[in-house]
């Protein structure tokens, strides 16, 4: 016993201080993990606390008003929610298919040397500040959309295009990582059974990478819902519920742009101030719902795997 | 000039080359007055290297809010201070009318419409008139541009044009009105959209936009905005621009405002397309 202990201490001598540090490191890691939960909880409590006065001061039906005109105490949230959803839907409709196809190309089809060049480039795209993209959208994209026949270039569609561009790098790099993580033996097995390359990608690789792909899509959507500056510059910010077949080509006002445009000016403690926090809480709930759906989708897949 | 201004900002709170401590003056508020306030700050800063004048925009309301919570000593406002804002200040504010601004209604140069009555303009912005043909123009939808609701210009336009000065009126902008975060946002959209109509301070209008002549009543005379028509009151959309201080400002702030009201400061007002205030 003594001998073995001595041997142990001899072999671990260089990391002895590490041993003593270990409980502390463990505590620090636990603290970091808990603080993340703590901070999210604090933010949520803060949002709820500051938005509650809005709910008590104005009747719920007032939020169903079609007009958002805060300086006249008209706080209809319909146009803002519709605006955010419309812009996000355009972004998702463009970014998800394009992002997944790009990820499949990078992970499965492109020669490795090309992937080595493209992947870092795509990750650089993710680092472009949103205000710069907004500026590009304002100067270049909006006139282009106007030329398509829209009455103005500042529309939900323009905002969706910019957001799609912003969500793409996130979707591509996470989805590609997930595809990359699928063991080579899966592909070999599938090909050995006589499946074509496409069948292997579609039936074997994508289902195996599903949880990562869902995460990629959800993070992409999250980025689109929460983006502010770029959207504010190119959507026209008209608090209007777009109708008809050309609804994508009408200006809209998103929830994020409303908070950004109005928070600087609003009187602290006024009804308008609290309604802006209510919009913030609503955004938080939407993101939370997206994440919950993602977690459920990923979780179901995992239990399915365990069962089968 | 701009570089000088930046230099002034960057050495704020530091020391000037003479080794003397630099004193800061914070100046916040109206975006309409931003160019003007920056020009004053640059010129005055060059004369007084011991002072550093930091100018920021954000809107008249933001400037007065900053005066109330003590983060600025001079608030720029393109409207008079409201009673409820005065109530929040510890002492009665000092008001200085430093210029007159004419609000120009602008369209794309290719737009054949060149004059409107205030009532027509009110109908347009309420969404009652939606096609240029109804105003004698081409058959095209009218795209409405406005500043954000937190801008003093927006409130002024709401009260004087949409509601035609009627305090009882509850008319508001049509919901399809595009709200632009800045004056430049309005002028650049006007330049590229032949169907758009917008309003902006005369100081921001360039030769690339067409300025409409306005009549204050249906049988009134159409008047184009200019220095002369703003000062003599014949142009219907002219308003005062103000500086507000707490009344307890430091001596150097008092000197600065006196200089603005003097010949040198008023020369800058005229140079930027605003109208010098009358004594």
Coordinates of C-alpha atoms in Angstrom, one line a residue:
Chain A
X1 CA 0.0 0.0 0.0
X2 CA 2.7 2.5 1.1
X3 CA 4.9 1.4 -1.8
X4 CA 2.2 1.8 -4.4
X5 CA 1.3 5.2 -2.9
X6 CA 4.9 6.3 -3.1
X7 CA 5.0 5.0 -6.7
X8 CA 1.9 7.0 -7.5
X9 CA 3.2 10.2 -6.0
X10 CA 6.5 9.7 -7.9
X11 CA 4.8 9.3 -11.2
X12 CA 2.4 12.3 -10.6
X13 CA 5.0 14.5 -9.0
X14 CA 5.2 17.0 -12.0
X15 CA 1.4 17.6 -11.7
X16 CA 1.2 17.6 -7.9
X17 CA 0.1 21.2 -7.9
X18 CA -2.5 20.3 -10.5
X19 CA -3.9 17.7 -8.1
X20 CA -4.3 20.3 -5.4
X21 CA -5.8 22.7 -8.0
X22 CA -8.3 20.2 -9.2
X23 CA -11.2 20.8 -6.7
X24 CA -10.8 24.5 -7.4
X25 CA -10.9 24.0 -11.2
X26 CA -14.0 21.9 -10.8
X27 CA -15.6 24.6 -8.7
X28 CA -14.7 27.3 -11.2
X29 CA -16.1 25.2 -14.1
X30 CA -19.3 24.6 -12.2
X31 CA -19.6 28.3 -11.3
X32 CA -19.2 29.2 -14.9
X33 CA -21.9 26.8 -16.0
X34 CA -24.3 27.9 -13.3
X35 CA -23.6 31.6 -13.9
X36 CA -24.9 31.1 -17.5
X37 CA -28.2 29.8 -16.2
X38 CA -28.2 32.5 -13.5
X39 CA -27.6 35.3 -16.1
X40 CA -30.4 34.0 -18.4
X41 CA -32.8 33.8 -15.5
X42 CA -31.8 37.3 -14.4
X43 CA -32.4 38.7 -17.9
X44 CA -35.8 37.0 -18.0
X45 CA -36.9 38.3 -14.6
X46 CA -35.7 41.8 -15.5
X47 CA -37.6 41.7 -18.8
X48 CA -40.8 40.4 -17.1
X49 CA -40.5 42.9 -14.3
X50 CA -40.1 45.9 -16.6
X51 CA -42.9 44.8 -19.0
X52 CA -45.5 44.0 -16.4
X53 CA -46.5 47.6 -15.9
X54 CA -47.4 47.7 -19.6
X55 CA -49.8 44.8 -19.1
X56 CA -51.5 46.4 -16.1
X57 CA -51.7 49.9 -17.6
X58 CA -53.2 49.0 -21.0
X59 CA -56.0 46.5 -21.7
X60 CA -54.8 43.4 -23.6
X61 CA -57.1 44.2 -26.5
X62 CA -55.0 47.4 -27.1
X63 CA -52.1 45.2 -28.3
X64 CA -54.4 43.9 -31.0
X65 CA -54.7 47.4 -32.5
X66 CA -53.5 47.4 -36.1
X67 CA -51.6 50.7 -35.5
X68 CA -48.3 51.2 -33.8
X69 CA -48.0 54.9 -33.0
X70 CA -46.6 55.2 -29.6
X71 CA -46.6 59.0 -29.4
X72 CA -50.4 58.8 -29.5
X73 CA -50.5 55.9 -27.1
X74 CA -51.4 53.4 -29.8
X75 CA -49.5 50.2 -29.0
X76 CA -50.8 47.6 -31.5
X77 CA -48.1 44.8 -31.7
X78 CA -49.7 43.0 -34.7
X79 CA -47.8 44.9 -37.4
X80 CA -44.5 44.5 -35.6
X81 CA -44.9 40.7 -35.0
X82 CA -46.1 40.2 -38.6
X83 CA -43.1 42.3 -39.8
X84 CA -40.6 40.2 -37.8
X85 CA -42.2 36.9 -38.9
X86 CA -42.3 37.9 -42.6
X87 CA -38.7 39.0 -42.7
X88 CA -37.6 35.9 -40.8
X89 CA -39.7 33.6 -43.1
X90 CA -38.0 35.1 -46.2
X91 CA -34.6 34.7 -44.6
X92 CA -35.2 31.1 -43.5
X93 CA -36.7 30.2 -46.9
X94 CA -33.6 31.3 -48.6
X95 CA -30.8 30.5 -46.1
X96 CA -31.9 27.0 -45.0
X97 CA -32.0 25.3 -48.4
X98 CA -29.0 27.2 -49.7
X99 CA -27.0 26.6 -46.5
X100 CA -27.7 22.9 -46.3
X101 CA -26.8 22.4 -50.0
X102 CA -23.6 24.3 -49.4
X103 CA -22.8 22.2 -46.3
X104 CA -23.5 19.0 -48.2
X105 CA -21.3 20.1 -51.1
X106 CA -18.4 21.1 -48.7
X107 CA -18.7 17.9 -46.6
X108 CA -19.4 15.3 -49.2
X109 CA -18.7 16.4 -52.7
X110 CA -16.1 19.2 -52.8
X111 CA -12.4 18.0 -53.1
X112 CA -10.7 18.5 -49.7
X113 CA -8.4 21.3 -50.9
X114 CA -11.4 23.3 -52.1
X115 CA -13.1 22.8 -48.8
X116 CA -10.0 23.9 -47.0
X117 CA -10.2 27.2 -48.9
X118 CA -14.0 27.7 -48.7
X119 CA -14.6 26.9 -45.1
X120 CA -12.4 29.7 -43.6
X121 CA -13.8 32.1 -46.1
X122 CA -17.4 31.3 -45.1
X123 CA -16.4 31.7 -41.4
X124 CA -15.0 35.2 -42.3
X125 CA -18.5 36.1 -43.7
X126 CA -20.0 35.4 -40.2
X127 CA -17.7 38.1 -38.8
X128 CA -18.9 40.9 -41.0
X129 CA -20.6 43.5 -38.7
X130 CA -24.3 43.6 -39.4
X131 CA -24.2 47.4 -39.9
X132 CA -21.9 46.9 -42.8
X133 CA -24.3 44.4 -44.4
X134 CA -27.1 46.9 -43.7
X135 CA -25.2 49.5 -45.5
X136 CA -24.6 47.2 -48.5
X137 CA -28.3 46.4 -48.5
X138 CA -29.2 50.1 -48.4
X139 CA -26.9 51.1 -51.2
X140 CA -26.9 48.1 -53.5
X141 CA -29.7 45.7 -52.7
X142 CA -32.6 48.1 -52.2
X143 CA -32.3 49.7 -55.7
X144 CA -32.1 46.2 -57.1
X145 CA -35.4 45.2 -55.4
X146 CA -37.0 48.4 -56.6
X147 CA -36.0 47.5 -60.1
X148 CA -37.9 44.2 -59.7
X149 CA -41.0 46.3 -59.7
X150 CA -41.6 47.0 -56.0
X151 CA -42.8 50.6 -55.2
X152 CA -39.8 51.1 -53.0
X153 CA -36.6 49.0 -52.5
X154 CA -37.1 49.1 -48.7
X155 CA -39.2 46.0 -48.2
X156 CA -39.6 42.8 -46.1
X157 CA -38.0 40.9 -49.0
X158 CA -34.9 43.2 -48.9
X159 CA -34.6 42.6 -45.2
X160 CA -35.0 38.9 -45.6
X161 CA -32.2 38.8 -48.2
X162 CA -29.8 40.5 -45.9
X163 CA -30.8 38.3 -43.0
X164 CA -30.4 35.2 -45.2
X165 CA -26.9 36.3 -46.0
X166 CA -26.2 36.8 -42.3
X167 CA -27.6 33.4 -41.3
X168 CA -25.9 31.5 -44.0
X169 CA -22.4 31.2 -42.5
X170 CA -23.8 30.0 -39.2
X171 CA -25.9 27.4 -41.0
X172 CA -23.2 26.2 -43.3
X173 CA -20.4 25.9 -40.8
X174 CA -22.4 24.1 -38.1
X175 CA -24.2 21.8 -40.6
X176 CA -20.9 21.0 -42.3
X177 CA -19.4 20.1 -38.9
X178 CA -22.3 17.8 -38.2
X179 CA -21.9 16.1 -41.6
X180 CA -18.2 15.8 -41.1
X181 CA -18.7 14.1 -37.8
X182 CA -20.7 11.2 -39.4
X183 CA -18.3 8.1 -39.2
X184 CA -16.8 7.1 -42.5
X185 CA -17.9 3.5 -41.8
X186 CA -21.6 4.6 -42.4
X187 CA -20.8 5.8 -45.9
X188 CA -18.6 2.8 -46.6
X189 CA -21.4 0.5 -45.5
X190 CA -24.0 2.2 -47.5
X191 CA -21.9 2.3 -50.7
X192 CA -20.9 -1.4 -50.1
X193 CA -24.6 -2.2 -50.1
X194 CA -24.9 -0.8 -53.6
X195 CA -26.4 2.7 -52.7
X196 CA -25.4 5.5 -55.0
X197 CA -23.5 8.5 -53.7
X198 CA -26.7 10.6 -53.6
X199 CA -28.7 7.8 -51.8
X200 CA -25.9 7.6 -49.3
X201 CA -26.0 11.4 -48.6
X202 CA -29.8 11.6 -48.5
X203 CA -30.6 8.3 -46.6
X204 CA -27.5 7.8 -44.4
X205 CA -25.4 10.9 -43.9
X206 CA -28.1 13.5 -43.4
X207 CA -30.2 11.4 -41.0
X208 CA -27.1 10.6 -39.0
X209 CA -26.1 14.3 -38.9
X210 CA -29.7 15.4 -38.2
X211 CA -29.3 16.8 -34.7
X212 CA -26.4 19.0 -35.8
X213 CA -28.3 20.1 -38.8
X214 CA -31.3 21.0 -36.7
X215 CA -29.1 23.0 -34.4
X216 CA -27.6 24.8 -37.4
X217 CA -31.0 25.8 -38.7
X218 CA -32.3 26.9 -35.3
X219 CA -29.2 29.0 -34.7
X220 CA -29.6 30.5 -38.1
X221 CA -33.3 31.4 -37.4
X222 CA -32.3 32.8 -34.0
X223 CA -29.8 35.1 -35.7
X224 CA -32.4 36.2 -38.2
X225 CA -35.1 36.9 -35.5
X226 CA -32.8 38.9 -33.3
X227 CA -30.9 40.9 -35.9
X228 CA -31.5 44.7 -35.7
X229 CA -29.3 47.2 -37.4
X230 CA -29.2 45.8 -40.9
X231 CA -33.0 45.2 -40.8
X232 CA -33.7 48.7 -39.6
X233 CA -31.8 50.1 -42.6
X234 CA -33.5 48.2 -45.4
X235 CA -37.1 47.3 -44.4
X236 CA -38.5 50.8 -44.4
X237 CA -39.8 50.6 -40.8
X238 CA -43.5 51.2 -41.8
X239 CA -45.6 49.8 -38.9
X240 CA -48.1 48.4 -41.4
X241 CA -49.6 45.0 -41.8
X242 CA -48.8 44.0 -45.4
X243 CA -51.6 42.4 -47.3
X244 CA -52.2 40.8 -50.7
X245 CA -49.9 38.9 -53.1
X246 CA -47.2 41.6 -53.0
X247 CA -46.9 41.5 -49.3
X248 CA -43.2 40.5 -49.4
X249 CA -42.5 43.6 -51.4
X250 CA -44.0 46.1 -49.0
X251 CA -42.2 47.9 -46.2
X252 CA -42.5 46.4 -42.7
X253 CA -41.3 47.3 -39.2
X254 CA -39.7 44.5 -37.1
X255 CA -39.8 44.2 -33.3
X256 CA -36.1 44.6 -33.0
X257 CA -36.0 47.7 -35.2
X258 CA -38.8 49.2 -33.1
X259 CA -36.9 48.8 -29.8
X260 CA -33.7 50.1 -31.4
X261 CA -35.3 53.2 -33.0
X262 CA -37.4 54.2 -30.0
X263 CA -35.5 53.2 -26.8
X264 CA -33.1 56.1 -27.0
X265 CA -35.9 58.7 -26.8
X266 CA -38.5 57.2 -24.6
X267 CA -39.3 58.6 -21.2
X268 CA -38.2 56.2 -18.4
X269 CA -41.1 54.6 -16.6
X270 CA -43.6 55.7 -19.2
X271 CA -46.1 53.3 -20.8
X272 CA -44.2 53.4 -24.0
X273 CA -41.0 52.4 -22.2
X274 CA -42.6 49.4 -20.6
X275 CA -44.3 48.3 -23.9
X276 CA -40.8 48.3 -25.5
X277 CA -39.7 45.9 -22.7
X278 CA -42.8 43.8 -23.4
X279 CA -41.6 43.6 -27.0
X280 CA -38.2 42.5 -25.7
X281 CA -39.9 39.8 -23.6
X282 CA -41.9 38.7 -26.6
X283 CA -38.7 38.3 -28.6
X284 CA -37.1 36.4 -25.8
X285 CA -40.1 34.0 -25.7
X286 CA -40.0 33.5 -29.5
X287 CA -36.3 32.6 -29.3
X288 CA -37.0 30.4 -26.3
X289 CA -39.7 28.6 -28.3
X290 CA -37.4 28.1 -31.2
X291 CA -34.8 26.6 -29.0
X292 CA -37.3 24.3 -27.3
X293 CA -38.6 23.0 -30.6
X294 CA -35.0 22.4 -31.7
X295 CA -34.2 20.6 -28.4
X296 CA -37.2 18.4 -28.8
X297 CA -36.4 17.5 -32.4
X298 CA -32.8 16.6 -31.5
X299 CA -33.9 14.8 -28.3
X300 CA -36.5 12.6 -30.2
X301 CA -33.8 11.5 -32.6
X302 CA -31.5 10.5 -29.8
X303 CA -34.1 8.4 -28.0
X304 CA -35.0 6.9 -31.4
X305 CA -31.4 5.9 -31.8
X306 CA -31.2 4.4 -28.3
X307 CA -34.3 2.3 -29.1
X308 CA -33.2 1.1 -32.4
Chain B
X1 CA -12.7 71.0 -40.6
X2 CA -14.0 67.5 -39.8
X3 CA -10.6 66.2 -38.9
X4 CA -10.3 69.2 -36.5
X5 CA -13.6 68.3 -34.9
X6 CA -12.6 64.7 -34.4
X7 CA -9.3 65.9 -33.0
X8 CA -11.1 68.0 -30.5
X9 CA -13.3 65.1 -29.6
X10 CA -10.5 62.7 -29.2
X11 CA -8.5 64.9 -26.8
X12 CA -11.6 65.6 -24.7
X13 CA -10.7 65.5 -21.0
X14 CA -7.0 65.4 -21.8
X15 CA -4.6 68.3 -22.1
X16 CA -4.2 70.8 -24.9
X17 CA -0.8 71.4 -26.4
X18 CA -0.2 74.3 -24.0
X19 CA -0.5 71.8 -21.2
X20 CA -3.6 73.4 -19.8
X21 CA -6.4 71.0 -18.9
X22 CA -9.1 70.7 -21.6
X23 CA -12.6 71.4 -20.4
X24 CA -15.6 69.5 -22.0
X25 CA -18.9 70.9 -23.1
X26 CA -21.5 68.3 -23.9
X27 CA -24.0 69.3 -26.6
X28 CA -26.8 66.8 -27.5
X29 CA -30.1 66.8 -29.3
X30 CA -31.9 67.6 -32.5
X31 CA -30.6 65.8 -35.7
X32 CA -31.9 68.7 -37.7
X33 CA -29.4 70.9 -35.9
X34 CA -26.6 68.4 -35.9
X35 CA -24.6 69.9 -38.8
X36 CA -25.1 73.3 -37.4
X37 CA -24.0 72.4 -33.9
X38 CA -21.0 70.6 -35.3
X39 CA -20.0 73.6 -37.4
X40 CA -20.3 75.9 -34.3
X41 CA -18.3 73.5 -32.2
X42 CA -15.5 73.2 -34.7
X43 CA -15.2 77.0 -35.3
X44 CA -15.4 77.9 -31.6
X45 CA -13.1 75.0 -30.7
X46 CA -10.5 76.4 -33.1
X47 CA -10.7 79.8 -31.3
X48 CA -10.6 78.2 -27.8
X49 CA -8.3 75.2 -27.8
X50 CA -8.8 74.9 -24.0
X51 CA -12.4 73.8 -24.7
X52 CA -13.6 70.6 -26.2
X53 CA -17.2 70.6 -27.4
X54 CA -18.7 67.2 -28.0
X55 CA -21.7 67.2 -30.3
X56 CA -24.1 64.3 -30.6
X57 CA -27.6 63.9 -32.2
X58 CA -30.4 61.6 -31.3
X59 CA -33.4 63.9 -31.6
X60 CA -34.8 66.9 -29.7
X61 CA -36.4 64.7 -27.1
X62 CA -33.2 62.8 -26.5
X63 CA -31.3 66.2 -26.0
X64 CA -33.8 67.5 -23.5
X65 CA -33.9 64.1 -21.7
X66 CA -30.1 64.4 -21.5
X67 CA -30.4 67.9 -20.0
X68 CA -32.9 66.5 -17.5
X69 CA -30.6 63.7 -16.3
X70 CA -27.6 65.9 -16.4
X71 CA -25.5 64.2 -19.1
X72 CA -25.5 67.3 -21.3
X73 CA -25.2 71.0 -20.6
X74 CA -26.6 72.3 -23.8
X75 CA -29.6 70.6 -25.4
X76 CA -30.4 71.3 -29.1
X77 CA -34.1 71.2 -29.9
X78 CA -36.1 71.9 -33.1
X79 CA -39.2 72.4 -31.0
X80 CA -40.0 74.4 -27.8
X81 CA -39.5 72.4 -24.6
X82 CA -42.8 70.9 -23.3
X83 CA -44.3 71.8 -19.9
X84 CA -43.8 68.2 -18.6
X85 CA -40.2 68.4 -19.6
X86 CA -39.7 71.7 -17.7
X87 CA -41.3 70.1 -14.7
X88 CA -38.6 67.4 -14.6
X89 CA -35.8 70.0 -14.6
X90 CA -34.5 71.1 -11.2
X91 CA -34.6 74.8 -12.3
X92 CA -36.4 76.7 -15.1
X93 CA -34.4 76.2 -18.3
X94 CA -32.9 79.0 -20.4
X95 CA -34.2 79.2 -23.9
X96 CA -32.1 80.6 -26.8
X97 CA -33.6 80.8 -30.2
X98 CA -30.5 80.4 -32.4
X99 CA -32.0 80.0 -35.9
X100 CA -35.1 79.5 -38.0
X101 CA -35.5 76.4 -40.0
X102 CA -37.8 75.9 -43.0
X103 CA -39.0 72.4 -43.5
X104 CA -38.9 71.6 -47.2
X105 CA -41.2 69.0 -48.8
X106 CA -39.1 67.2 -51.4
X107 CA -39.7 64.8 -54.3
X108 CA -37.6 63.2 -57.1
X109 CA -36.5 65.7 -59.7
X110 CA -38.4 63.8 -62.4
X111 CA -41.7 64.2 -60.6
X112 CA -43.9 66.7 -62.5
X113 CA -45.7 67.9 -59.4
X114 CA -44.2 71.1 -58.2
X115 CA -46.7 72.6 -55.7
X116 CA -49.3 71.5 -53.1
X117 CA -51.5 73.0 -50.6
X118 CA -51.1 72.0 -46.9
X119 CA -54.5 70.3 -47.0
X120 CA -53.4 68.2 -50.0
X121 CA -50.2 67.3 -48.1
X122 CA -52.2 66.4 -45.1
X123 CA -54.4 64.1 -47.2
X124 CA -51.4 62.5 -48.8
X125 CA -49.7 61.7 -45.4
X126 CA -53.0 60.4 -43.9
X127 CA -53.3 58.0 -46.8
X128 CA -56.4 59.6 -48.2
X129 CA -54.7 60.4 -51.5
X130 CA -52.5 57.5 -52.6
X131 CA -51.8 58.2 -56.3
X132 CA -49.7 61.0 -57.9
X133 CA -52.4 61.3 -60.6
X134 CA -54.8 62.8 -58.0
X135 CA -52.3 65.6 -57.5
X136 CA -51.7 66.3 -61.2
X137 CA -48.8 63.9 -61.6
X138 CA -48.1 60.6 -63.2
X139 CA -50.2 57.4 -62.5
X140 CA -48.0 56.0 -59.8
X141 CA -48.4 55.1 -56.1
X142 CA -47.2 57.7 -53.6
X143 CA -44.4 56.4 -51.3
X144 CA -44.6 58.4 -48.0
X145 CA -41.3 59.1 -46.2
X146 CA -41.1 60.5 -42.7
X147 CA -38.6 60.7 -39.8
X148 CA -39.0 58.4 -36.8
X149 CA -41.6 59.3 -34.2
X150 CA -38.8 60.3 -31.8
X151 CA -37.8 63.2 -34.1
X152 CA -38.8 66.7 -33.4
X153 CA -39.3 67.2 -37.1
X154 CA -41.8 64.3 -37.1
X155 CA -43.9 65.9 -34.3
X156 CA -43.7 69.3 -36.0
X157 CA -44.9 67.8 -39.3
X158 CA -47.7 65.9 -37.5
X159 CA -49.0 69.0 -35.8
X160 CA -48.6 71.6 -38.5
X161 CA -49.2 69.6 -41.7
X162 CA -51.2 66.4 -40.9
X163 CA -53.5 68.1 -38.3
X164 CA -53.2 71.6 -40.0
X165 CA -52.5 73.1 -36.6
X166 CA -55.7 71.8 -35.1
X167 CA -55.0 70.8 -31.5
X168 CA -58.2 68.7 -31.2
X169 CA -57.3 66.6 -34.2
X170 CA -56.3 63.0 -33.7
X171 CA -55.3 62.3 -37.3
X172 CA -52.0 60.4 -37.6
X173 CA -49.7 59.3 -40.3
X174 CA -50.9 56.5 -42.7
X175 CA -49.5 53.2 -41.5
X176 CA -47.7 52.6 -44.7
X177 CA -45.4 55.6 -44.1
X178 CA -41.8 54.6 -44.1
X179 CA -40.0 55.8 -41.0
X180 CA -36.4 56.7 -41.7
X181 CA -33.9 56.8 -38.9
X182 CA -32.1 59.8 -40.3
X183 CA -32.4 62.9 -42.5
X184 CA -29.9 61.4 -45.0
X185 CA -32.1 58.3 -45.2
X186 CA -35.0 60.5 -46.5
X187 CA -32.9 62.4 -49.0
X188 CA -31.2 59.4 -50.5
X189 CA -34.5 57.5 -50.9
X190 CA -36.0 60.5 -52.6
X191 CA -33.1 60.6 -55.0
X192 CA -33.6 57.1 -56.2
X193 CA -37.4 56.7 -56.0
X194 CA -39.4 58.8 -58.4
X195 CA -42.6 58.0 -56.5
X196 CA -41.5 59.1 -53.1
X197 CA -42.3 62.3 -51.1
X198 CA -40.6 63.3 -47.9
X199 CA -39.8 66.3 -45.7
X200 CA -36.5 67.5 -44.4
X201 CA -34.8 70.6 -43.0
X202 CA -33.9 73.1 -45.7
X203 CA -30.3 72.7 -44.6
X204 CA -30.2 69.1 -45.7
X205 CA -31.8 69.6 -49.1
X206 CA -29.4 69.5 -52.1
X207 CA -29.9 70.3 -55.8
X208 CA -30.6 66.6 -56.4
X209 CA -34.0 66.8 -54.8
X210 CA -37.0 68.9 -56.0
X211 CA -38.5 71.2 -53.4
X212 CA -42.2 71.8 -53.6
X213 CA -43.9 75.2 -53.2
X214 CA -46.6 75.1 -50.5
X215 CA -49.7 77.2 -49.9
X216 CA -51.2 77.4 -46.4
X217 CA -54.8 77.5 -47.7
X218 CA -56.6 76.3 -50.7
X219 CA -56.8 79.7 -52.3
X220 CA -53.4 80.9 -50.9
X221 CA -50.2 81.8 -52.7
X222 CA -47.7 79.0 -53.3
X223 CA -44.4 79.8 -51.7
X224 CA -41.0 78.0 -52.0
X225 CA -38.9 77.7 -48.9
X226 CA -35.9 80.1 -48.8
X227 CA -34.1 82.3 -46.3
X228 CA -36.3 85.2 -47.2
X229 CA -39.7 83.4 -47.1
X230 CA -38.8 81.6 -43.8
X231 CA -37.9 84.8 -42.0
X232 CA -40.8 86.9 -43.3
X233 CA -43.2 84.0 -42.4
X234 CA -44.7 83.7 -45.9
X235 CA -43.5 80.1 -46.1
X236 CA -45.9 78.0 -44.0
X237 CA -43.5 75.5 -42.6
X238 CA -40.9 77.5 -40.8
X239 CA -40.0 77.0 -37.1
X240 CA -37.5 78.1 -34.5
X241 CA -34.4 76.2 -33.5
X242 CA -33.5 76.4 -29.9
X243 CA -30.7 75.7 -27.4
X244 CA -31.7 74.9 -23.9
X245 CA -29.5 75.1 -20.8
X246 CA -30.3 74.3 -17.2
X247 CA -29.9 78.0 -16.1
X248 CA -27.0 76.9 -13.9
X249 CA -24.4 76.4 -16.7
X250 CA -20.8 77.2 -16.3
X251 CA -19.4 80.6 -17.5
X252 CA -17.7 79.0 -20.6
X253 CA -21.1 77.6 -21.7
X254 CA -22.6 81.0 -21.3
X255 CA -19.8 82.5 -23.4
X256 CA -20.3 79.8 -26.1
X257 CA -24.0 80.5 -26.4
X258 CA -23.3 84.3 -26.5
X259 CA -20.9 83.6 -29.4
X260 CA -23.5 81.5 -31.2
X261 CA -26.0 84.3 -30.9
X262 CA -23.4 86.8 -32.2
X263 CA -22.4 87.6 -35.7
X264 CA -19.9 84.8 -36.1
X265 CA -22.3 82.1 -35.0
X266 CA -25.1 83.5 -37.0
X267 CA -22.9 83.6 -40.1
X268 CA -22.5 79.8 -39.8
X269 CA -26.3 79.5 -39.5
X270 CA -26.8 81.2 -42.9
X271 CA -23.9 79.3 -44.5
X272 CA -25.7 75.9 -43.7
X273 CA -28.9 76.9 -45.3
X274 CA -30.8 77.8 -42.1
X275 CA -32.1 81.2 -41.4
X276 CA -30.4 83.4 -38.9
X277 CA -32.5 84.3 -35.9
X278 CA -33.8 87.8 -35.7
X279 CA -32.8 89.9 -32.7

